[in-house]
Amino acid sequence: MESSRVPDRPLPGRRRLSPPAGADPPTRRPRDLLVSTWPGRLFLLSATFKIIIAVARQAAGMPSFVQTLGSAATIGLIVSVAYFAWGLFRLVQLRLLWRVRRKLILSYIFIGVVPSLLIVIFFLLGGVLIFMNVSAYLFKDGYDSMVDHVKLVADSAASEMSRAPEVGAEALTRIHRNASRPYSVLSIVYVPRPDARTTLLRTPIILGPWEHLPPPSVVPAWLLRRPFPGGTIVMPSADDPAQVELVIRSALPVVSGGVTVGFVIVDLPIGVDMVQRLEEATRVHAGAARLIADGSDKPVVSLGRTGNGSGDGTLTTLFGKSLMFLDYEDWATGSPRRVSVPLSYKPAQLYRHLSDAQQIVFGGRTLGEWAVVILLLIAALFLTIEVVALGMGLALARSITSSIHELFMGTERVRHGDFTHRIDVTSNDQLGELAGSFNQMTGSIEGLLQTAAEKKRLEEELRIARVIQMSLLPTGPLDVPGLGITALCVPAREVGGDYYDFFHLQGGRLGVLIADVSGKGTSAALYMAELKGLVLALSQRYDSPRDLLIEVNRIISEHLDSRSFITMTYAVIDVHRSTMTFCRAGHTPMIFLAGPSEQAPLARVLTPNGMVLGLRIHGAEEKFEELLEEQCVDLSAGDVIVLFTDGITEAMNLESDLFGENRLSRIVEEHGHLDSGELRERILREIEAFVGTADQHDDMTMILLKVDRTLAAAGRLAV
C-alpha cells in the first residue's frame, strides 16, 4: 500500500524591517576611488603619461607617436575629471536635498522667487531696450534735422548763383547770413571749376568762420561725376591731425549756360557746441565716436570731447547707454563708410522729456509722471507681497519639516524597539492628526506583537496537530496478496476532517474505511480522531459493515455537535471469496470498474442507500438503521475500486466549474489498466490541470484498490 501526503507548509513570519529610506549613502575614501574604480585608474594613468611626456619634452624632441599618446592622455584626464565632477555633483545634490526642509525651500524658490525675478529682469531689459531705441531715435532725428538744414542752404545757394551769376556773391552772403542764425558755426564756400570757360564766378567766395577745417580750394574728382546733396563726411581734425572730425557737408554744382562752373559747399561741424545743442533738444549726449574701418586702425572722431553727459555714478548709469550708427563719405575718395556713436542718457530725464508732450496735468504732475508713480506703487506692492510670501513660505516649510522630522525620529525609535516614544502634538492641522495617529499606532504595536507571537504559537500548535493527524492515517506498506492499494489525503488547511484507514480482520479479510467529517479545521480533526478509535474497536466485533455503522452512529451521535455530522463508507474485502461487502452512510458514491473483457470496460457508480452519521434529531437513529443498505460485489482480476471524498469531485477551477464524478469515471475507464499508484498520479494530474491556479477549498482523500490475478485465483480455489 502506498500513501501520499502534502508536505508541511511554511508558516508566515514577521517581515524584517528595512533601514529608513533616504539614509546617507556610504562614502568611499579618495584612495579607494583612485585605485578601485576605472575612472580613478584612468586618471592616474593619464596623469603619469602627461608627467613623463612633459619631462621628455624638456629633455629632447618627441616623435609623433608620443605626441599622439599625449593627446590620448589629455582626453583621458578630461573624461576622468568629468566623471568625478559629475559624481561630486550627485553627492552634493544628494546630501543637500536629503532633508525635506531644503527640498521645500528650494521648490518654493524655484516656483515663486525665480519666476518673479525673471519677470522683473524681463521688464527691466524691455525698458532698457525701449530707452535705447528711443534715445537713438531722438538723437538721430535731431541730427537729421541738421543735415536737412545744410541741404536746404546748399540747394538755395546753388540755385541763386545758377540763376543770377552776376550777383552770386551778394546772394551767397545773404543766404549765409540767414542760415547762420540758428547755427553760428555754419560755413559756406564757393569753389570755381578751374577749367570753366565762362568768365563769371571764377573767384572763390568764402563765408563763415571755417574754424574746424581750412576751406576747400578744389573739389575731388568723384564730385564731378555725381552730386553730393548732403550728408556726413570725415576730415582730419584741425587741432590734432591724428584724429578725424565729423562734418555735415553739402556740395552742389552751380550751372551756368548748361555748364558746371563751380560748387557751393556748406559745412556744419559737429563740435562741442552742436553736441550740446542736440543734448538740450533730445536729452541724449553723444560720446567719442569711432570709425568702423576694415583695418585695425580706428581713429577716434572728435565728436563729444566735452564729456559723456551722464557719468554721475548713479545706478541709472548702468542702463543709460546706447549706440547709433552714422553713414559718412570719405571726402577724398567718395567711398561710403560707417561710424559708431556711443550715446548716454539719464532715463529719468529722457522720460520727463517724452512726457512733457502730454499737456494734461493733475495735482501738479503730468499724466506720464502719474503713470510712473502708479508703476512704482505697484512695484512696491509686488515686492512687499513677494517678501511676505517668501517669509510665509519659509515659516510653512519649517513647520512642515519640523513635524516630518519628529515623525522620522519617532519611526527610528520604533524601529529600534522603543514603543514608549510619543510625539508632541503641537498643531491642530493634518500633521497634528498624523502625529496623533502615530502615537496611537505605537501604542498598538505592542499588542500587535503579542498577537503575532500568539498567532505564531497557535500556528506551531496547528503544525504539531497536523503531524499528529497525519500519523493517525495508515503508514508503511500494507501487504495484501492479490490486491494493489494506494491512497492519498490532502487537507485544505493545517488539519482536516477527511479520514481513511485499513483494518486486518479475522479470516484474512480487509476492512477499508473512508470518511468525511463536516467542516474543516481543528473540530473536524478531533471528531476524525474519535471516529478512528470507535472503528478500530468495533471492527473486531462486527463482521457486517452495516452492523458496524449502526453501532458507530449510536455511539458517536451522543458526542457530535448538533451542527456536525459524518459521511462514511465502510467495505470488507474477503480475499478467499473474492468479494467486497460495503455500506455507504451518506458518503460519495464508489466507482467500480470491471476487469478487462471483450467489450470496452465501463465504470459503474455504486450508490447504496444510507444516511449520514451523527444527526441529533428525533428518530434519526431508527431512520438511519432503516435506510442503511449493504451490498456485495464479486471481484475478478483487473477490477478497480475508487473510494473518494467530495473534495475530489467538487474541486473547482477559476470559473467555479466542478471536476465531477463523470470526469473522474472517464479517467478511471481510460487508465484503469494502470496499476493503482500510476492511476492515482494520473487522477491527481488531471485534477491539478483542471483546477489551475484556483485555491483548494476542501480536503481531498482517495483510496484506489486494484484486483490482480492472485486474488481472483484465490477466490476460485475457495469456491
XYZ file of C-alpha atoms in Angstrom:
719
model
C 0.000 0.000 0.000
C 1.233 3.479 -0.921
C 0.034 6.707 0.685
C 0.578 10.300 -0.374
C 0.545 13.313 1.965
C 1.072 17.015 1.402
C 4.308 18.349 2.986
C 4.042 20.840 5.786
C 3.519 24.390 4.546
C 5.812 27.092 5.952
C 4.153 29.372 8.443
C 4.236 33.090 7.692
C 6.672 35.041 9.817
C 7.276 38.681 10.531
C 8.910 40.677 7.798
C 12.284 42.095 8.616
C 12.263 45.841 8.958
C 14.437 47.597 6.396
C 16.557 50.657 7.181
C 14.851 54.009 6.688
C 14.711 55.301 3.156
C 16.901 58.275 2.453
C 19.693 57.272 4.814
C 23.074 58.688 3.978
C 24.849 56.502 1.419
C 28.192 55.026 2.353
C 31.053 57.199 1.245
C 34.321 55.966 -0.187
C 37.748 57.267 0.604
C 39.615 59.177 -2.126
C 42.270 56.477 -2.208
C 39.652 53.817 -2.917
C 38.147 55.983 -5.668
C 41.529 56.366 -7.376
C 42.563 52.734 -7.073
C 39.344 50.697 -7.159
C 37.383 52.435 -9.943
C 38.082 52.662 -13.663
C 37.864 56.496 -13.728
C 40.423 56.659 -10.923
C 42.802 54.277 -12.678
C 42.300 56.207 -15.931
C 43.150 59.450 -14.114
C 46.333 58.025 -12.573
C 47.467 56.509 -15.868
C 46.749 59.694 -17.866
C 48.443 61.946 -15.290
C 51.517 59.695 -15.270
C 51.748 59.831 -19.078
C 51.399 63.623 -19.039
C 54.201 63.999 -16.485
C 56.518 61.665 -18.423
C 55.793 63.463 -21.693
C 56.394 66.881 -20.071
C 59.800 65.733 -18.755
C 60.710 64.204 -22.116
C 59.731 67.410 -23.926
C 62.220 69.368 -21.819
C 64.983 66.846 -22.442
C 64.698 66.311 -26.201
C 62.292 66.285 -29.092
C 59.455 63.780 -29.238
C 58.384 61.521 -32.094
C 54.885 61.767 -33.482
C 53.518 58.667 -31.706
C 54.496 60.165 -28.333
C 52.535 63.290 -29.188
C 49.570 61.039 -30.043
C 49.899 59.384 -26.638
C 49.952 62.832 -25.057
C 46.692 63.747 -26.791
C 45.133 60.467 -25.650
C 46.319 61.152 -22.081
C 44.715 64.595 -22.240
C 41.415 63.055 -23.350
C 41.692 60.506 -20.519
C 42.215 63.289 -17.976
C 39.213 65.164 -19.304
C 36.993 62.060 -19.158
C 38.092 61.064 -15.635
C 37.822 64.589 -14.253
C 34.372 64.978 -15.849
C 33.288 61.682 -14.272
C 34.494 62.730 -10.827
C 32.907 66.163 -11.240
C 29.593 64.533 -12.082
C 29.915 62.207 -9.090
C 30.714 65.157 -6.834
C 27.683 66.993 -8.170
C 25.442 63.991 -7.489
C 26.875 63.585 -3.985
C 26.379 67.257 -3.165
C 22.875 67.107 -4.585
C 22.058 64.008 -2.528
C 23.369 65.460 0.712
C 21.889 68.885 0.069
C 18.419 67.643 -0.849
C 18.174 64.771 1.643
C 16.245 66.887 4.122
C 12.649 67.660 3.221
C 13.043 71.229 4.507
C 15.705 72.001 1.940
C 13.607 70.442 -0.792
C 10.608 72.560 0.139
C 12.664 75.754 0.364
C 14.341 75.106 -2.978
C 10.995 74.199 -4.525
C 9.492 77.448 -3.264
C 12.457 79.442 -4.551
C 12.218 77.873 -7.999
C 8.420 78.135 -8.111
C 7.940 81.578 -6.542
C 11.137 83.603 -6.311
C 12.881 82.690 -9.550
C 9.842 83.410 -11.790
C 9.376 86.744 -10.016
C 12.999 87.654 -10.596
C 12.721 86.604 -14.221
C 9.644 88.810 -14.631
C 11.475 91.766 -13.077
C 14.529 91.171 -15.259
C 12.313 90.814 -18.322
C 10.637 94.181 -17.723
C 13.953 95.846 -16.861
C 15.551 94.578 -20.052
C 12.451 95.562 -22.002
C 12.622 99.041 -20.530
C 16.332 99.320 -21.289
C 15.714 98.205 -24.874
C 12.934 100.737 -25.305
C 15.027 103.574 -23.829
C 17.995 102.617 -26.022
C 15.896 102.687 -29.165
C 14.098 105.892 -28.175
C 17.360 107.662 -27.297
C 18.950 106.614 -30.599
C 15.840 107.700 -32.481
C 15.725 111.127 -30.796
C 19.402 111.799 -31.400
C 19.199 110.593 -35.000
C 16.115 112.749 -35.573
C 17.912 115.853 -34.238
C 20.965 115.024 -36.289
C 18.878 114.545 -39.451
C 17.290 117.965 -38.930
C 20.813 119.496 -39.062
C 21.570 117.565 -42.235
C 18.310 118.752 -43.818
C 19.180 122.354 -42.879
C 22.597 122.067 -44.547
C 20.996 120.512 -47.655
C 18.460 123.325 -47.866
C 21.136 126.031 -47.548
C 23.330 124.432 -50.231
C 20.383 123.974 -52.585
C 19.271 127.617 -52.141
C 22.807 128.972 -52.723
C 23.429 126.846 -55.829
C 20.046 127.795 -57.277
C 20.538 131.538 -56.704
C 24.050 131.540 -58.163
C 22.968 129.467 -61.163
C 20.037 131.785 -61.880
C 21.974 135.085 -61.478
C 25.720 134.551 -61.694
C 26.411 138.286 -61.774
C 25.020 138.756 -58.266
C 26.270 135.423 -56.933
C 28.428 136.926 -54.179
C 25.597 139.060 -52.795
C 23.120 136.144 -52.934
C 25.589 133.825 -51.209
C 26.233 136.427 -48.488
C 22.506 136.899 -47.892
C 21.880 133.163 -47.697
C 24.778 132.683 -45.276
C 23.516 135.473 -43.065
C 20.084 133.887 -42.806
C 21.387 130.299 -42.443
C 23.921 131.104 -39.699
C 21.319 132.450 -37.292
C 20.447 129.020 -35.845
C 23.954 127.648 -36.366
C 26.714 130.247 -35.952
C 29.463 127.807 -36.960
C 27.903 127.169 -40.375
C 30.386 127.951 -43.164
C 29.939 128.371 -46.963
C 32.496 128.368 -49.734
C 32.144 128.679 -53.482
C 34.853 126.711 -55.296
C 35.095 127.657 -59.020
C 35.918 124.985 -61.516
C 39.400 125.675 -62.987
C 38.528 124.506 -66.474
C 35.299 126.508 -66.718
C 35.202 128.649 -69.906
C 32.930 131.342 -68.548
C 34.448 134.471 -67.031
C 31.711 134.685 -64.375
C 32.101 133.190 -60.905
C 35.775 132.360 -61.335
C 36.700 133.833 -57.948
C 36.319 131.689 -54.749
C 33.852 133.028 -52.177
C 34.450 132.130 -48.514
C 31.827 132.892 -45.877
C 31.732 131.774 -42.240
C 34.326 131.116 -39.546
C 35.854 127.966 -41.069
C 37.467 127.120 -37.709
C 37.039 123.406 -37.971
C 38.872 122.938 -41.284
C 40.526 125.047 -43.982
C 38.016 125.848 -46.739
C 38.466 123.519 -49.712
C 40.093 125.111 -52.761
C 39.354 122.282 -55.169
C 36.732 119.589 -55.323
C 37.572 115.883 -55.536
C 37.236 114.080 -58.844
C 34.330 111.900 -57.724
C 32.203 115.020 -57.094
C 32.391 115.839 -60.830
C 30.768 112.502 -61.659
C 27.882 112.612 -59.146
C 26.407 115.314 -56.943
C 26.620 115.248 -53.125
C 23.333 116.763 -51.909
C 24.274 116.388 -48.258
C 25.490 114.039 -45.564
C 28.343 113.343 -43.198
C 31.981 113.434 -44.192
C 35.170 112.713 -42.312
C 38.097 115.080 -42.385
C 41.333 115.273 -40.413
C 40.930 117.434 -37.323
C 42.488 120.903 -37.405
C 43.595 120.601 -33.782
C 45.043 117.068 -33.927
C 45.813 115.567 -37.376
C 45.958 112.105 -35.728
C 42.212 112.371 -35.189
C 39.415 112.914 -37.626
C 36.340 115.050 -37.316
C 32.758 114.599 -38.455
C 31.326 117.371 -40.581
C 27.859 117.746 -42.083
C 28.534 118.888 -45.648
C 26.546 119.508 -48.778
C 28.218 120.150 -52.180
C 26.007 121.131 -55.146
C 27.066 122.345 -58.577
C 26.482 125.848 -59.907
C 25.366 125.601 -63.537
C 25.602 128.500 -65.983
C 24.627 128.030 -69.606
C 24.323 124.301 -69.127
C 27.914 124.052 -67.858
C 29.034 123.435 -64.272
C 31.150 126.450 -63.355
C 31.724 125.620 -59.703
C 30.400 124.094 -56.500
C 28.739 125.522 -53.440
C 29.989 123.731 -50.332
C 28.160 124.185 -46.992
C 29.780 122.853 -43.776
C 28.293 122.399 -40.307
C 30.947 120.894 -37.978
C 29.727 118.564 -35.251
C 31.679 120.183 -32.485
C 31.123 120.636 -28.795
C 28.504 123.340 -29.153
C 26.471 121.286 -31.636
C 26.579 118.231 -29.393
C 25.374 120.368 -26.502
C 22.541 121.764 -28.599
C 21.494 118.213 -29.540
C 21.647 117.164 -25.880
C 19.466 120.101 -24.847
C 16.931 119.222 -27.524
C 16.895 115.447 -27.059
C 18.338 114.833 -23.528
C 20.803 112.440 -25.185
C 24.540 113.033 -25.151
C 26.889 111.737 -27.865
C 30.267 110.454 -26.780
C 33.511 109.994 -28.665
C 32.720 108.049 -31.832
C 34.875 105.539 -33.661
C 35.160 104.850 -37.327
C 34.224 101.385 -38.467
C 37.055 100.529 -40.837
C 38.374 97.342 -42.403
C 41.832 97.735 -40.894
C 42.907 97.571 -37.290
C 43.477 101.352 -37.069
C 40.245 103.019 -35.958
C 40.906 106.706 -35.264
C 38.788 108.482 -32.692
C 36.369 111.042 -34.025
C 36.327 114.372 -32.221
C 32.623 114.068 -31.537
C 31.661 114.946 -27.995
C 35.057 115.712 -26.495
C 33.488 117.548 -23.579
C 32.394 114.503 -21.526
C 29.771 111.783 -21.567
C 26.951 113.823 -20.137
C 25.682 111.105 -17.706
C 28.604 109.930 -15.717
C 27.111 110.848 -12.359
C 27.870 107.485 -10.752
C 24.219 106.582 -10.102
C 22.612 103.218 -10.750
C 20.972 104.592 -13.880
C 24.440 104.936 -15.440
C 24.446 101.176 -15.979
C 21.240 101.402 -18.063
C 21.931 104.819 -19.634
C 23.970 103.664 -22.617
C 23.032 103.269 -26.242
C 24.702 103.182 -29.661
C 23.953 104.777 -33.022
C 25.499 104.278 -36.455
C 26.002 107.101 -38.987
C 26.849 106.664 -42.646
C 29.556 109.028 -43.963
C 31.505 109.684 -47.129
C 35.237 109.800 -47.427
C 35.773 113.282 -48.934
C 38.926 112.285 -50.738
C 37.558 109.155 -52.429
C 33.792 109.345 -52.043
C 33.694 105.841 -50.565
C 30.793 105.228 -48.165
C 31.746 104.233 -44.606
C 30.049 103.971 -41.226
C 30.828 105.471 -37.820
C 29.586 104.266 -34.449
C 28.467 106.933 -31.982
C 28.028 105.944 -28.308
C 25.073 107.629 -26.669
C 24.418 108.240 -22.998
C 21.310 109.447 -21.256
C 19.560 109.568 -17.922
C 16.340 107.509 -18.024
C 14.542 109.922 -15.705
C 15.405 112.972 -17.801
C 14.591 111.140 -21.033
C 11.218 110.005 -19.719
C 10.466 113.510 -18.427
C 11.346 114.943 -21.820
C 8.979 112.485 -23.522
C 6.175 113.013 -21.034
C 6.357 116.807 -21.435
C 4.459 116.335 -24.675
C 1.417 115.384 -22.587
C -0.082 118.663 -21.502
C -2.652 117.057 -19.140
C -1.725 117.974 -15.552
C -3.243 116.559 -12.352
C -2.106 117.882 -8.996
C 0.985 119.500 -10.396
C 2.088 116.359 -12.259
C 1.696 115.331 -15.853
C -0.048 112.169 -16.922
C 3.316 110.487 -17.578
C 4.598 111.374 -14.103
C 1.460 109.964 -12.520
C 1.970 106.787 -14.562
C 5.484 106.460 -13.105
C 4.128 106.972 -9.569
C 1.486 104.291 -10.084
C 4.082 101.957 -11.564
C 6.364 102.492 -8.562
C 3.486 101.833 -6.165
C 2.652 98.584 -7.981
C 6.335 97.582 -7.895
C 6.499 98.322 -4.155
C 3.317 96.304 -3.588
C 4.686 93.438 -5.673
C 7.965 93.496 -3.726
C 6.115 93.568 -0.401
C 3.897 90.646 -1.397
C 6.919 88.682 -2.588
C 8.825 89.306 0.661
C 5.801 88.377 2.773
C 5.183 85.265 0.652
C 8.825 84.271 0.987
C 8.678 84.676 4.760
C 5.418 82.727 4.983
C 6.817 80.035 2.724
C 9.910 79.643 4.873
C 7.809 79.531 8.050
C 5.430 76.998 6.493
C 8.361 74.873 5.285
C 9.832 74.969 8.788
C 6.507 73.940 10.305
C 6.015 71.067 7.882
C 9.552 69.777 8.068
C 9.624 70.006 11.872
C 6.607 67.701 12.027
C 8.157 65.381 9.456
C 11.405 65.346 11.440
C 9.511 64.409 14.593
C 7.777 61.597 12.705
C 11.103 60.415 11.309
C 12.721 60.358 14.752
C 9.673 58.556 16.112
C 9.868 55.858 13.435
C 13.594 55.474 14.169
C 12.841 54.937 17.865
C 10.143 52.418 16.990
C 12.449 50.672 14.536
C 14.939 50.164 17.346
C 12.241 48.697 19.604
C 11.259 51.726 21.727
C 7.461 51.581 21.687
C 7.089 54.034 24.580
C 8.139 57.047 22.486
C 5.425 59.621 21.828
C 5.384 62.678 19.560
C 4.322 66.043 20.954
C 1.209 67.211 19.119
C 1.584 70.992 18.737
C -0.885 71.775 15.942
C -4.475 71.020 15.031
C -3.863 70.533 11.322
C -3.405 67.370 9.298
C 0.169 66.959 10.502
C -1.105 67.117 14.079
C -3.621 64.406 13.263
C -0.821 62.383 11.725
C 1.273 62.754 14.884
C -1.710 61.657 16.982
C -2.233 58.653 14.720
C 1.446 57.793 15.103
C 1.099 57.856 18.897
C -1.933 55.568 18.670
C -0.048 53.294 16.306
C 2.942 52.956 18.630
C 0.536 52.229 21.477
C -0.997 49.414 19.427
C 2.231 47.904 18.141
C 2.980 46.132 21.419
C -0.412 44.474 21.365
C 0.067 43.568 17.709
C 3.399 41.985 18.524
C 1.812 39.980 21.319
C -0.957 38.947 18.927
C 1.645 37.950 16.345
C 3.508 35.903 18.947
C 0.266 34.215 19.983
C -0.565 33.549 16.354
C 2.848 32.064 15.810
C 2.329 29.812 18.849
C -1.051 28.687 17.532
C 0.411 28.031 14.101
C 3.111 25.931 15.684
C 0.477 24.000 17.623
C -1.521 23.518 14.415
C 1.599 22.270 12.711
C 2.093 19.732 15.503
C -1.598 18.808 15.280
C -1.178 18.248 11.550
C 1.747 15.955 12.182
C -0.292 14.065 14.752
C -3.298 13.839 12.434
C -1.163 12.548 9.586
C 0.244 9.954 11.962
C -3.293 8.665 12.547
C -3.522 7.719 8.886
C -2.088 4.395 7.753
C 1.681 4.445 7.370
C 4.017 1.964 5.855
C 3.267 -0.764 3.308
C 0.048 -2.767 3.563
C 0.727 -6.198 2.109
C -2.462 -7.860 0.875
C -1.790 -10.623 -1.655
C -3.658 -10.045 -4.897
C -4.710 -6.511 -4.065
C -2.970 -3.260 -5.087
C -3.788 -0.483 -2.624
C -2.851 3.195 -2.759
C -4.316 6.242 -1.034
C -3.808 9.979 -0.573
C -5.051 12.683 1.783
C -4.599 16.404 1.045
C -6.067 18.659 3.790
C -7.303 22.085 2.738
C -5.943 23.581 5.964
C -3.307 22.656 8.512
C -5.662 19.973 9.801
C -8.718 18.493 8.117
C -11.734 16.261 8.637
C -11.105 13.573 5.992
C -10.057 10.159 7.174
C -9.247 6.792 5.654
C -7.973 3.579 7.193
C -7.394 -0.149 6.604
C -8.042 -2.956 9.149
C -6.885 -6.564 9.112
C -9.885 -8.620 10.173
C -10.305 -12.230 11.131
C -10.388 -14.818 8.385
C -7.964 -12.989 6.116
C -10.401 -10.170 5.449
C -9.516 -6.475 4.988
C -11.580 -3.558 6.263
C -11.443 -0.371 4.178
C -12.810 2.867 5.587
C -13.130 6.378 4.166
C -14.964 9.170 5.995
C -15.548 12.921 5.842
C -16.394 14.994 8.929
C -18.470 18.068 8.115
C -16.491 21.265 8.251
C -12.747 21.762 8.331
C -10.145 22.669 10.882
C -9.490 21.580 14.446
C -13.006 20.412 15.375
C -13.215 18.154 12.321
C -9.788 16.714 13.130
C -10.878 15.891 16.717
C -14.031 14.166 15.532
C -11.934 12.282 12.998
C -9.644 11.021 15.782
C -12.652 9.915 17.812
C -14.074 8.077 14.778
C -10.793 6.248 14.287
C -10.896 4.918 17.832
C -14.507 3.753 17.501
C -13.933 1.957 14.193
C -10.756 0.298 15.437
C -12.623 -1.067 18.426
C -15.844 -2.083 16.702
C -14.274 -3.606 13.565
C -13.114 -6.589 15.643
C -16.645 -7.231 16.972
C -18.832 -6.704 13.918
C -18.258 -8.641 10.717
C -21.054 -6.881 8.849
C -20.345 -3.343 7.600
C -23.995 -2.487 8.235
C -23.899 -3.586 11.864
C -20.671 -1.662 12.429
C -22.064 1.573 11.008
C -25.256 1.250 13.054
C -23.232 0.900 16.249
C -20.886 3.753 15.291
C -23.888 6.004 14.637
C -25.443 5.130 18.003
C -22.271 5.942 19.913
C -20.964 8.982 18.069
C -24.315 10.795 17.797
C -24.145 11.326 21.569
C -20.836 13.258 21.250
C -21.114 15.177 17.998
C -22.129 18.821 17.976
C -25.652 19.375 16.703
C -24.246 21.220 13.673
C -21.836 18.413 12.707
C -22.217 15.060 11.009
C -20.066 12.422 9.351
C -20.307 10.731 5.958
C -18.625 7.358 5.714
C -18.166 4.296 3.506
C -17.012 1.052 5.066
C -16.120 -2.015 2.978
C -14.903 -5.512 3.888
C -12.906 -7.383 1.263
C -12.885 -11.174 1.606
C -9.725 -12.356 -0.084
C -10.723 -16.010 -0.055
C -14.160 -15.479 -1.571
C -13.111 -12.591 -3.874
C -15.999 -10.434 -2.679
C -16.416 -6.945 -1.293
C -19.263 -6.119 1.076
C -19.836 -2.427 1.818
C -22.220 0.177 3.187
C -22.477 3.870 2.429
C -23.585 6.258 5.190
C -24.352 9.362 3.118
C -20.873 9.357 1.620
C -19.933 9.994 -2.004
C -20.546 7.066 -4.373
C -17.994 4.398 -5.095
C -16.640 3.918 -8.631
C -16.267 0.283 -9.704
C -14.524 -0.666 -12.959
C -14.756 -4.316 -14.014
C -11.634 -6.034 -15.300
C -10.654 -6.476 -18.970
C -13.277 -8.005 -21.235
C -14.078 -8.253 -24.910
C -16.014 -5.000 -24.717
C -14.669 -1.648 -23.543
C -14.959 -1.519 -19.745
C -17.494 0.860 -18.263
C -17.159 2.298 -14.794
C -20.176 1.838 -12.526
C -21.109 4.251 -9.775
C -22.256 2.222 -6.755
C -24.679 4.212 -4.581
C -26.403 2.026 -1.964
C -28.816 3.833 0.316
C -27.618 5.314 3.583
C -27.958 8.359 5.808
C -25.161 10.403 7.374
C -23.902 9.531 10.865
C -24.321 11.584 13.999
C -27.526 13.506 13.365
C -29.018 14.568 16.685
C -32.673 14.797 15.731
C -35.686 12.871 16.929
C -35.941 9.456 15.302
C -32.638 9.834 13.476
C -31.262 6.563 14.879
C -34.221 4.485 13.705
C -34.246 6.247 10.350
C -30.512 5.617 9.909
C -30.965 1.876 10.568
C -33.952 1.752 8.220
C -32.221 3.425 5.259
C -28.781 1.828 5.578
C -28.269 -0.738 2.806
C -25.495 -3.288 2.484
C -24.289 -4.506 -0.923
C -21.846 -7.143 -2.060
C -19.906 -7.343 -5.346
C -17.740 -10.118 -6.757
C -14.148 -9.286 -7.571
C -12.137 -10.502 -10.527
C -8.711 -9.824 -11.992
C -8.316 -6.210 -13.187
C -11.206 -4.767 -11.187
C -10.626 -1.201 -9.997
C -12.378 0.275 -6.951
C -12.196 4.015 -6.246
C -13.367 5.462 -2.933
C -13.139 9.242 -2.522
C -14.456 12.244 -0.616
C -16.342 15.171 -2.099
C -13.128 17.236 -2.201
C -12.157 15.224 -5.315
C -15.320 15.615 -7.364
C -16.091 19.136 -6.101
C -12.677 20.582 -6.941
C -13.357 23.913 -8.698
C -11.458 25.954 -11.233
C -11.412 29.748 -11.539
C -14.781 29.659 -13.363
C -16.341 27.711 -10.410
C -16.827 24.591 -12.570
C -16.776 21.273 -10.669
C -14.467 18.402 -11.573
C -17.430 15.988 -11.249
C -17.995 12.261 -10.981
C -18.356 11.836 -14.740
C -14.884 13.208 -15.412
C -13.430 11.010 -12.656
C -15.229 7.924 -14.045
C -13.942 8.649 -17.551
C -10.352 8.889 -16.282
C -10.756 5.559 -14.470
C -12.143 3.972 -17.649
C -9.324 5.303 -19.818
C -6.469 4.461 -17.467
C -7.850 1.573 -15.439
C -5.233 -0.738 -16.962
C -2.513 1.073 -14.992
C -1.513 -0.099 -11.544
C -3.028 1.691 -8.572
C -0.057 4.042 -7.986
C 0.121 5.233 -11.595
C -3.646 5.630 -11.741
C -3.547 7.807 -8.614
C -0.901 10.088 -10.136
C -2.899 10.307 -13.369
C -6.025 11.394 -11.446
C -4.034 13.950 -9.453
C -2.526 15.474 -12.607
C -5.945 15.746 -14.205
C -7.330 17.496 -11.111
C -4.393 19.933 -10.989
C -4.766 20.719 -14.680
C -8.495 21.299 -14.239
C -8.205 23.476 -11.111
C -5.281 25.562 -12.378
C -4.427 28.427 -10.022
C -7.666 28.247 -8.052
C -7.423 27.681 -4.299
C -8.244 24.328 -2.717
C -11.497 24.741 -0.785
C -11.975 21.246 0.680
C -9.978 18.249 1.864
C -9.207 15.682 -0.831
C -8.976 12.000 0.086
C -8.992 8.981 -2.229
C -8.433 5.185 -1.994
C -7.607 3.115 -5.069
C -7.938 -0.693 -4.994
C -6.978 -2.894 -7.900
C -7.507 -6.680 -8.013
C -4.836 -8.771 -9.683
C -4.808 -12.438 -10.791
C -3.645 -13.739 -7.410
C -6.799 -12.594 -5.643
C -9.013 -13.907 -8.428
C -7.280 -17.322 -8.317
C -7.597 -17.454 -4.529
C -11.325 -16.810 -4.860
C -11.809 -19.636 -7.367
C -9.922 -22.030 -5.115
C -12.077 -21.079 -2.176
C -15.200 -21.786 -4.195
